[in-house]
Amino acid sequence: MKPRPFDYVRPDSVDEAVAVLAEHGEEARVLAGGQSLVAMLNLRLADPAVLVDITRIAALDEIYDLGDRIEVGAAVTQNRLLAWPRLADKLPLLAAALPFVGHFQTRNKGTVCGSVAHADPSSEIALSLAVLAGEVVLRSQRGTRVLAAAAFQKDMLTTAREPDELITAVRFPVMSGRGVAFREVARRHGDFAIIAVAALVEDKAAVRLGVGGMSGRPVVRHIATADGSAARDTIDGMALELQGYEDLHASAAMRRDLLRRLGPVVIDEAIRCAA
Amino acid sequence: MPPLVGTSTLRKEDPALLSGQGRYADDLPTAAGTLHAHVIRSPHPHADIVRIDPAEALAKDGVWAVITGEDVRKISDPFLVALKTPVHQWSLAVGRVRYVGEPVALVVAENRYLAEDAGELVQIEYRPLDAVIDPQAACAASAPVLHPEAKTNEISVRKFSYGDTKSAFERADARVALSSSFPRLSFTPMECYVVVAQYNPAERGYDVLANFQGPFSTHPVMARALRVPGPKLRLRIPPDSGGSFGIKLSVFPYIVLTAIAARITGRPVKWVEDRVEHLCAASSGPNRITEIEAAVTRDGRILGLRLDQLEDYGAFLRAPMPGPLYRMHGAVTGAYDIANVDVINRVVLTNKMPASLIRGFGGPQLYMALERLVQRIAIELGLDPLDVIRRNLVPAHKMPYRAAAGSLYDSGDYPRAVATATGGGRLDDLKRRRDAARAAGRKYGIGFAAIVEPAMSNMGYLSTLLTADARDKAGPKNGAVSMVTVNIDPLGAVSVTADCTVQGQGHETVLAQIVADQLGLKPDDINVVLEMDTAKDQWSIAAGTYSCRFTPGTAVAAHIAAGRMADKLKEIGAKQLNVLPADVELAQGKIRSRSNPDNAAPFGRVAGTSHWSPVMLPEGMAPALSETALWMPPELEPPSSDDRINTSLTYGFVFDMCGIEIDPLTYQVRVDRYVSMHDAGRILNPMIADGQMRGAFAQGIAAALYEEFTYNDEGAFLTGTFADYLVPTVSEIPAVEMLHQETPSPLTPLGAKGLAEGNCMSVPVCIANAIADALGVKDVPVPASPRRIHALLEGGGG
Amino acid sequence: MRRIAKDQRVRIRLTLNGRAAAAEAEPRLLLSDFLRHGLGATGTHVGCEHGVCGCCTVLIDGAAVRSCLTFAVQAEGCDVRTAESLAGPDGTLNPLQQAFQNHHALQCGFCTPGILMSFTDYLERNPRPSEAEIREVLSGHLCRCTGYAGIVSALLEAAGHRQSSEPRSKS
């Protein structure tokens, strides 16, 4: 299928980009990696009047080590971040999660920020951002604002981004030395996850458990780990509360059971990783 | 020089394909002014077409035409179908739509992008009707009827009885019964349909390029639809095709549609199908529900079988349907020696995409029922499933074996194949793995499947669908012709043309091996051109590539043609070398005396004689060097008056065994070990044979675990992109140990049988049997997705 | 800032297989269509147009990407490489291509150019990958004909391994 017609704009700077967004608002879509957006355009599921290609804005193609956070610019591809020499040390959760994002070929073009902007419920990067309690940097002609992940991620394919805003970067808090684990269940390697589970050790008695694919946006809970069976009960309760949803590849009941089974396993792996 | 046939000669096709120099249908140049078509398709599973208003679309710059069913009905006839029922299908919907994706109108514009834009502007008003999706529901009296003139959706019911099933069931120690279901899926090739059509008003004829695979019995169907005699539909097949697996038979309605578009617009028209259209409307294998029952002795010997097969063909029967229901018919008893069998074959229509040719073609559906039943017999009688298989296999001494329903199994040693496959520690290893897994509390199961794989269809098999009286009236149908021509040019270069279509099976290479062997040359010396042109090439209704006809058919014709050419060259050479023809051999590019090899002449020079110096030829020999062989094996007889039919020429044997485990965390089925034993007679090129088997194996895994066309109860199509229709990647295909046995076929000079469909037939049921063993269940839903496994384990709806 | 209106056709210049190439494009023209029909480079194939099958994979500035998910205008000024660039000027297959022939890693050949380009990129980054790494990258491609075993064997040869762990066919 071929896309519907659109105007194409390729700004050279962030200022130019936000000016175009201010001019066109909801009629414009930002084109970064395009691995989600162009597929939707080809299927005529999306219909922007203007595409704003930000991939050649040099300022957005940077990874900055801010000390306590790593800032990833909007043009940075997933493979570029995966190949970043300090990734395993500073952001071990992303090092674990990124290999599950699509395929090598799609990661060559798909961007880290694009995944966060797209907000698919089972997105591994969005889940990681939520578990790490990261931030999203938004620029518009009105100024800059930084939103915490929890405020930015609202629902399935829905974020707090205003139509005239451009995500210029996401920031992941550094978690050196913390135990992490990541697992997902998908029908085929590289497919959208039916469920994705991430764990980050907080301290000897607790982990942060993040779940993607159970509801519209990633869910993160604090799980006390001193007592294994209590932890399992908490996860059971989480499954019941989140309910999960029904689609072609999994029933809601199956999602809940997957969470019940995987949750303790992922927590265990994170704790052993920390040891 | 050792013969090439039987060696893993590297493929002649590869260098071009590896360099991006393949010539697929959409790669070939088109005439200036070629327009592009886009099909508007029904969003409803069942609806009346109230009104089509193309005005807004036609007003767009660059849009040439919007063609509707009414336009098509004026200048074309409905497609002929084997089953005579008042079910009419044209290349566009006429008056009513009957499946999501059915072509309703064709937009023709300067380019595809514009055509799609214009397509959105065509106003179509529908009046939705109730739809029926489930085949059993479609048989009910209350079901919406798809074709009112037919009065029912169950458009064919045929009963067959062989031997004395009644007595068999009366004297049995036990009866074992099973309900089996095979899903609807396709082997979607990576290249979709492509058609480029032109109409020449001066000749009143059509000239079409399309990646059509055959059988060419469809050519008259298309010509009749277009209301022209055969020569006025010139059909050309491109040099390369991106896979077919049976699917590219069903491009034929689009050939007719695009041809009509060329006629209406007066310009060449090109249509390139895209993946979304392909998934919802190209073609599908039929889904089937089978009730099967065996009469057995207490030690597991099957005395009689009853099958009731309900097969769902979607909204229309297209030629040559209901093929899958009848292709296996003569071999309905599979690999087992069973003299008494009753079969009821039912064809039902539903509001889904029409089903058609697909690799496996009825085998997967049959064996899902038969091999599941064999496992059930073992379970219910407390026997080892392998013992039940062994007890019932056709023994070697009965070969060639006439099966109850008419198939003539040409050769084979099934028990030895099973012994080899289970030997060497393999079965012991499987059992060890199973025992260890179960001891650790994990769900592990072992499955078996023993199947007979037919190849090269008897063109009369479909007529079994008709009663004997109807067959007599229509005249008997049978046989299958293969045609190959070997030419040698004035400089001694060898060319071969053949009646198969290229889809990637390495035909060019294997034909080169066969001809090179006969002529004492190398594969590089043999130029094989397989681009068929119905106006100029030799073809019969059997031409094309389907039902694995290449190896027992076209390859044999090549062997015969090259053999005759060799004989002729030996006579010519004998005169030149001054020896007797019996003393002449063709070897290493020379024609020489066997007893005195120094008495030799180059191949090219001897061959050239025939062109340049006919006076030097032996007395009475015709000049020029062109041999055409027609190979028509006599075993492909018409159905007998008591409905026995030898549905295919050769019958290979496949025995599979596997161990699977259910992942304790994710409900996924993991194949732990898979062994597949094949006996396909003589192997012409082991590397190519291995490739075919592994391709079929992957497709079998796909059917067992991943692929299904899914509709909801209202008829909406849910698996519309490659994100939802799950073609397996390398990560999903387990390792398989392939074993071989060669029991040559006595029915062809090469002794080789077709072998590319076997694992499509055996893998789904072998895996289903293993899952049944792992979970201790009787009904295994296929594909056995994690969702379905979860439902089995945890209860509740899946 | 580059601005192209939706019904405007511009001349897009890029480097294709080492040579300057140019043709007209409107903004929505897919790179796959631009290469095949604008520039006549039909070695790149189209299998799905939604980024799953991998048939359309080409190199843009050295990285393997889906040309069906790229607009021609996005490739302006870039270095694009397709399967037509792999063989030598006299048609000699390069080691990767030869490995594919040796191991029967293709049948119909439709998915093959995309796989070759993926691994032309990947083997450049990781010249000696493990079998697991090879399978991971190969999972970005669908093949209907081969069942993948021959492709894995070919890639192992190209990556300098001597034999694959996959049991080969035997009598």
CSV table of N, CA, C and O in Angstrom, one decimal, chain B residues 285-343:
chain,number,residue,atom,x,y,z
B,285,GLY,N,-5.2,-22.3,1.9
B,285,GLY,CA,-5.5,-23.7,1.9
B,285,GLY,C,-6.9,-23.8,2.5
B,285,GLY,O,-7.3,-23.0,3.3
B,286,PRO,N,-7.6,-24.9,2.2
B,286,PRO,CA,-8.9,-25.0,2.9
B,286,PRO,C,-8.8,-25.6,4.3
B,286,PRO,O,-7.9,-26.3,4.6
B,287,ASN,N,-9.7,-25.1,5.2
B,287,ASN,CA,-9.7,-25.7,6.5
B,287,ASN,C,-10.7,-26.9,6.4
B,287,ASN,O,-11.6,-26.9,5.6
B,288,ARG,N,-10.4,-27.9,7.2
B,288,ARG,CA,-11.2,-29.1,7.2
B,288,ARG,C,-11.5,-29.7,8.5
B,288,ARG,O,-10.7,-29.6,9.4
B,289,ILE,N,-12.8,-30.2,8.7
B,289,ILE,CA,-13.1,-30.9,9.9
B,289,ILE,C,-13.4,-32.3,9.5
B,289,ILE,O,-14.1,-32.6,8.6
B,290,THR,N,-12.7,-33.2,10.2
B,290,THR,CA,-12.9,-34.6,9.9
B,290,THR,C,-13.4,-35.4,11.1
B,290,THR,O,-12.8,-35.3,12.2
B,291,GLU,N,-14.4,-36.3,10.8
B,291,GLU,CA,-14.7,-37.3,11.8
B,291,GLU,C,-14.2,-38.6,11.3
B,291,GLU,O,-14.5,-39.0,10.2
B,292,ILE,N,-13.3,-39.2,12.1
B,292,ILE,CA,-12.7,-40.4,11.6
B,292,ILE,C,-12.8,-41.5,12.7
B,292,ILE,O,-12.8,-41.2,13.9
B,293,GLU,N,-13.0,-42.7,12.2
B,293,GLU,CA,-13.3,-43.8,13.2
B,293,GLU,C,-12.6,-45.0,12.6
B,293,GLU,O,-12.7,-45.3,11.4
B,294,ALA,N,-12.0,-45.8,13.5
B,294,ALA,CA,-11.3,-47.1,13.0
B,294,ALA,C,-12.0,-48.2,13.7
B,294,ALA,O,-12.3,-48.2,14.9
B,295,ALA,N,-12.1,-49.3,13.0
B,295,ALA,CA,-12.4,-50.6,13.6
B,295,ALA,C,-11.1,-51.3,13.8
B,295,ALA,O,-10.3,-51.5,12.9
B,296,VAL,N,-10.8,-51.7,15.1
B,296,VAL,CA,-9.5,-52.3,15.4
B,296,VAL,C,-9.6,-53.6,16.1
B,296,VAL,O,-10.6,-53.9,16.8
B,297,THR,N,-8.5,-54.4,15.9
B,297,THR,CA,-8.4,-55.6,16.8
B,297,THR,C,-7.8,-55.2,18.1
B,297,THR,O,-7.2,-54.1,18.2
B,298,ARG,N,-7.8,-56.1,19.1
B,298,ARG,CA,-7.3,-55.6,20.3
B,298,ARG,C,-5.8,-55.4,20.3
B,298,ARG,O,-5.2,-54.7,21.2
B,299,ASP,N,-5.1,-55.9,19.3
B,299,ASP,CA,-3.6,-55.6,19.2
B,299,ASP,C,-3.4,-54.5,18.2
B,299,ASP,O,-2.2,-54.3,17.7
B,300,GLY,N,-4.4,-53.7,17.9
B,300,GLY,CA,-4.2,-52.5,17.2
B,300,GLY,C,-4.2,-52.6,15.7
B,300,GLY,O,-3.8,-51.6,15.0
B,301,ARG,N,-4.6,-53.7,15.1
B,301,ARG,CA,-4.6,-53.8,13.7
B,301,ARG,C,-5.9,-53.2,13.2
B,301,ARG,O,-7.0,-53.4,13.7
B,302,ILE,N,-5.8,-52.3,12.2
B,302,ILE,CA,-7.0,-51.5,11.7
B,302,ILE,C,-7.7,-52.4,10.6
B,302,ILE,O,-7.1,-52.7,9.6
B,303,LEU,N,-8.9,-52.7,10.9
B,303,LEU,CA,-9.7,-53.5,10.0
B,303,LEU,C,-10.5,-52.7,9.0
B,303,LEU,O,-10.7,-53.1,7.9
B,304,GLY,N,-10.8,-51.5,9.5
B,304,GLY,CA,-11.6,-50.6,8.6
B,304,GLY,C,-11.6,-49.2,9.1
B,304,GLY,O,-11.3,-49.0,10.3
B,305,LEU,N,-11.9,-48.3,8.1
B,305,LEU,CA,-11.8,-46.9,8.5
B,305,LEU,C,-13.1,-46.2,7.9
B,305,LEU,O,-13.6,-46.6,6.9
B,306,ARG,N,-13.5,-45.2,8.7
B,306,ARG,CA,-14.6,-44.4,8.2
B,306,ARG,C,-14.2,-42.9,8.3
B,306,ARG,O,-13.7,-42.5,9.4
B,307,LEU,N,-14.3,-42.2,7.3
B,307,LEU,CA,-14.0,-40.7,7.3
B,307,LEU,C,-15.1,-39.9,6.8
B,307,LEU,O,-15.7,-40.3,5.8
B,308,ASP,N,-15.4,-38.8,7.5
B,308,ASP,CA,-16.4,-37.9,7.0
B,308,ASP,C,-15.6,-36.5,7.0
B,308,ASP,O,-15.3,-36.0,8.1
B,309,GLN,N,-15.3,-36.0,5.8
B,309,GLN,CA,-14.5,-34.9,5.7
B,309,GLN,C,-15.3,-33.7,5.2
B,309,GLN,O,-15.9,-33.7,4.1
B,310,LEU,N,-15.3,-32.7,6.0
B,310,LEU,CA,-16.0,-31.4,5.7
B,310,LEU,C,-15.0,-30.4,5.4
B,310,LEU,O,-14.3,-29.9,6.3
B,311,GLU,N,-14.9,-30.0,4.1
B,311,GLU,CA,-13.9,-29.0,3.8
B,311,GLU,C,-14.5,-27.7,3.3
B,311,GLU,O,-15.4,-27.7,2.5
B,312,ASP,N,-13.9,-26.6,3.8
B,312,ASP,CA,-14.4,-25.3,3.7
B,312,ASP,C,-13.6,-24.5,2.6
B,312,ASP,O,-12.4,-24.2,2.7
B,313,TYR,N,-14.3,-24.2,1.5
B,313,TYR,CA,-13.6,-23.6,0.4
B,313,TYR,C,-13.8,-22.1,0.3
B,313,TYR,O,-13.5,-21.4,-0.7
B,314,GLY,N,-14.4,-21.5,1.3
B,314,GLY,CA,-14.6,-20.0,1.3
B,314,GLY,C,-15.8,-19.7,0.4
B,314,GLY,O,-16.7,-20.5,0.2
B,315,ALA,N,-15.8,-18.5,-0.2
B,315,ALA,CA,-17.0,-18.0,-0.9
B,315,ALA,C,-17.2,-18.6,-2.3
B,315,ALA,O,-18.3,-18.5,-2.8
B,316,PHE,N,-16.2,-19.1,-2.9
B,316,PHE,CA,-16.4,-19.6,-4.3
B,316,PHE,C,-15.5,-20.8,-4.5
B,316,PHE,O,-14.4,-20.9,-3.9
B,317,LEU,N,-15.9,-21.7,-5.3
B,317,LEU,CA,-15.0,-22.7,-5.8
B,317,LEU,C,-14.3,-22.2,-7.0
B,317,LEU,O,-14.9,-21.7,-8.0
B,318,ARG,N,-12.9,-22.2,-7.0
B,318,ARG,CA,-12.2,-21.7,-8.2
B,318,ARG,C,-11.6,-23.0,-8.8
B,318,ARG,O,-11.1,-23.9,-8.0
B,319,ALA,N,-11.4,-23.0,-10.1
B,319,ALA,CA,-10.7,-24.1,-10.7
B,319,ALA,C,-9.3,-24.2,-10.1
B,319,ALA,O,-8.7,-23.2,-9.8
B,320,PRO,N,-8.7,-25.3,-9.8
B,320,PRO,CA,-9.3,-26.7,-9.9
B,320,PRO,C,-9.8,-27.2,-8.5
B,320,PRO,O,-9.3,-28.2,-8.1
B,321,MET,N,-10.6,-26.5,-7.9
B,321,MET,CA,-11.2,-27.0,-6.6
B,321,MET,C,-12.4,-27.8,-6.8
B,321,MET,O,-13.0,-27.7,-7.9
B,322,PRO,N,-12.7,-28.7,-5.9
B,322,PRO,CA,-12.1,-28.9,-4.6
B,322,PRO,C,-10.9,-29.9,-4.6
B,322,PRO,O,-11.0,-31.0,-4.0
B,323,GLY,N,-9.8,-29.5,-5.2
B,323,GLY,CA,-8.6,-30.3,-5.4
B,323,GLY,C,-8.2,-31.0,-4.1
B,323,GLY,O,-8.0,-32.2,-4.1
B,324,PRO,N,-7.9,-30.2,-3.0
B,324,PRO,CA,-7.4,-30.9,-1.8
B,324,PRO,C,-8.2,-32.0,-1.2
B,324,PRO,O,-7.7,-32.9,-0.6
B,325,LEU,N,-9.5,-31.9,-1.5
B,325,LEU,CA,-10.4,-33.0,-0.9
B,325,LEU,C,-10.2,-34.3,-1.7
B,325,LEU,O,-10.5,-35.4,-1.3
B,326,TYR,N,-9.7,-34.2,-3.0
B,326,TYR,CA,-9.7,-35.3,-3.8
B,326,TYR,C,-8.2,-35.7,-4.2
B,326,TYR,O,-8.0,-36.8,-4.7
B,327,ARG,N,-7.3,-34.9,-4.0
B,327,ARG,CA,-5.9,-35.2,-4.4
B,327,ARG,C,-5.4,-36.4,-3.7
B,327,ARG,O,-4.6,-37.2,-4.2
B,328,MET,N,-5.7,-36.5,-2.4
B,328,MET,CA,-5.3,-37.7,-1.7
B,328,MET,C,-6.2,-38.9,-1.7
B,328,MET,O,-5.9,-39.9,-1.1
B,329,HIS,N,-7.3,-38.7,-2.5
B,329,HIS,CA,-8.4,-39.7,-2.3
B,329,HIS,C,-7.9,-41.1,-2.5
B,329,HIS,O,-8.2,-42.0,-1.7
B,330,GLY,N,-7.2,-41.5,-3.5
B,330,GLY,CA,-6.8,-42.8,-3.8
B,330,GLY,C,-5.9,-43.3,-2.6
B,330,GLY,O,-5.8,-44.5,-2.4
B,331,ALA,N,-5.2,-42.4,-1.9
B,331,ALA,CA,-4.3,-42.8,-0.8
B,331,ALA,C,-4.9,-42.4,0.5
B,331,ALA,O,-4.2,-42.1,1.5
B,332,VAL,N,-6.2,-42.5,0.6
B,332,VAL,CA,-6.9,-42.0,1.9
B,332,VAL,C,-6.5,-42.9,3.1
B,332,VAL,O,-6.6,-42.5,4.2
B,333,THR,N,-6.0,-44.1,2.8
B,333,THR,CA,-5.6,-45.0,3.9
B,333,THR,C,-4.1,-44.7,4.3
B,333,THR,O,-3.6,-45.5,5.1
B,334,GLY,N,-3.5,-43.8,3.6
B,334,GLY,CA,-2.1,-43.4,4.0
B,334,GLY,C,-1.1,-44.5,3.9
B,334,GLY,O,-1.2,-45.2,2.9
B,335,ALA,N,-0.3,-44.7,4.9
B,335,ALA,CA,0.8,-45.6,4.8
B,335,ALA,C,0.4,-47.0,5.2
B,335,ALA,O,1.2,-47.9,5.4
B,336,TYR,N,-0.9,-47.2,5.5
B,336,TYR,CA,-1.4,-48.4,6.1
B,336,TYR,C,-2.1,-49.4,5.2
B,336,TYR,O,-2.8,-48.9,4.2
B,337,ASP,N,-2.0,-50.6,5.5
B,337,ASP,CA,-2.6,-51.7,4.7
B,337,ASP,C,-4.1,-51.9,5.2
B,337,ASP,O,-4.3,-52.8,6.0
B,338,ILE,N,-5.0,-51.1,4.7
B,338,ILE,CA,-6.4,-51.2,5.1
B,338,ILE,C,-7.2,-51.4,3.9
B,338,ILE,O,-7.2,-50.6,3.0
B,339,ALA,N,-8.0,-52.5,3.9
B,339,ALA,CA,-8.8,-52.8,2.7
B,339,ALA,C,-10.2,-52.2,2.7
B,339,ALA,O,-10.8,-52.2,1.7
B,340,ASN,N,-10.6,-51.8,3.9
B,340,ASN,CA,-12.0,-51.4,4.0
B,340,ASN,C,-12.1,-50.0,4.4
B,340,ASN,O,-11.6,-49.7,5.5
B,341,VAL,N,-12.7,-49.1,3.6
B,341,VAL,CA,-12.8,-47.7,4.0
B,341,VAL,C,-14.0,-47.1,3.4
B,341,VAL,O,-14.3,-47.3,2.2
B,342,ASP,N,-14.7,-46.3,4.2
B,342,ASP,CA,-15.8,-45.5,3.7
B,342,ASP,C,-15.4,-44.0,3.8
B,342,ASP,O,-14.9,-43.7,4.9
B,343,VAL,N,-15.7,-43.3,2.8
B,343,VAL,CA,-15.4,-41.9,2.8
B,343,VAL,C,-16.6,-41.0,2.4
B,343,VAL,O,-17.3,-41.4,1.5
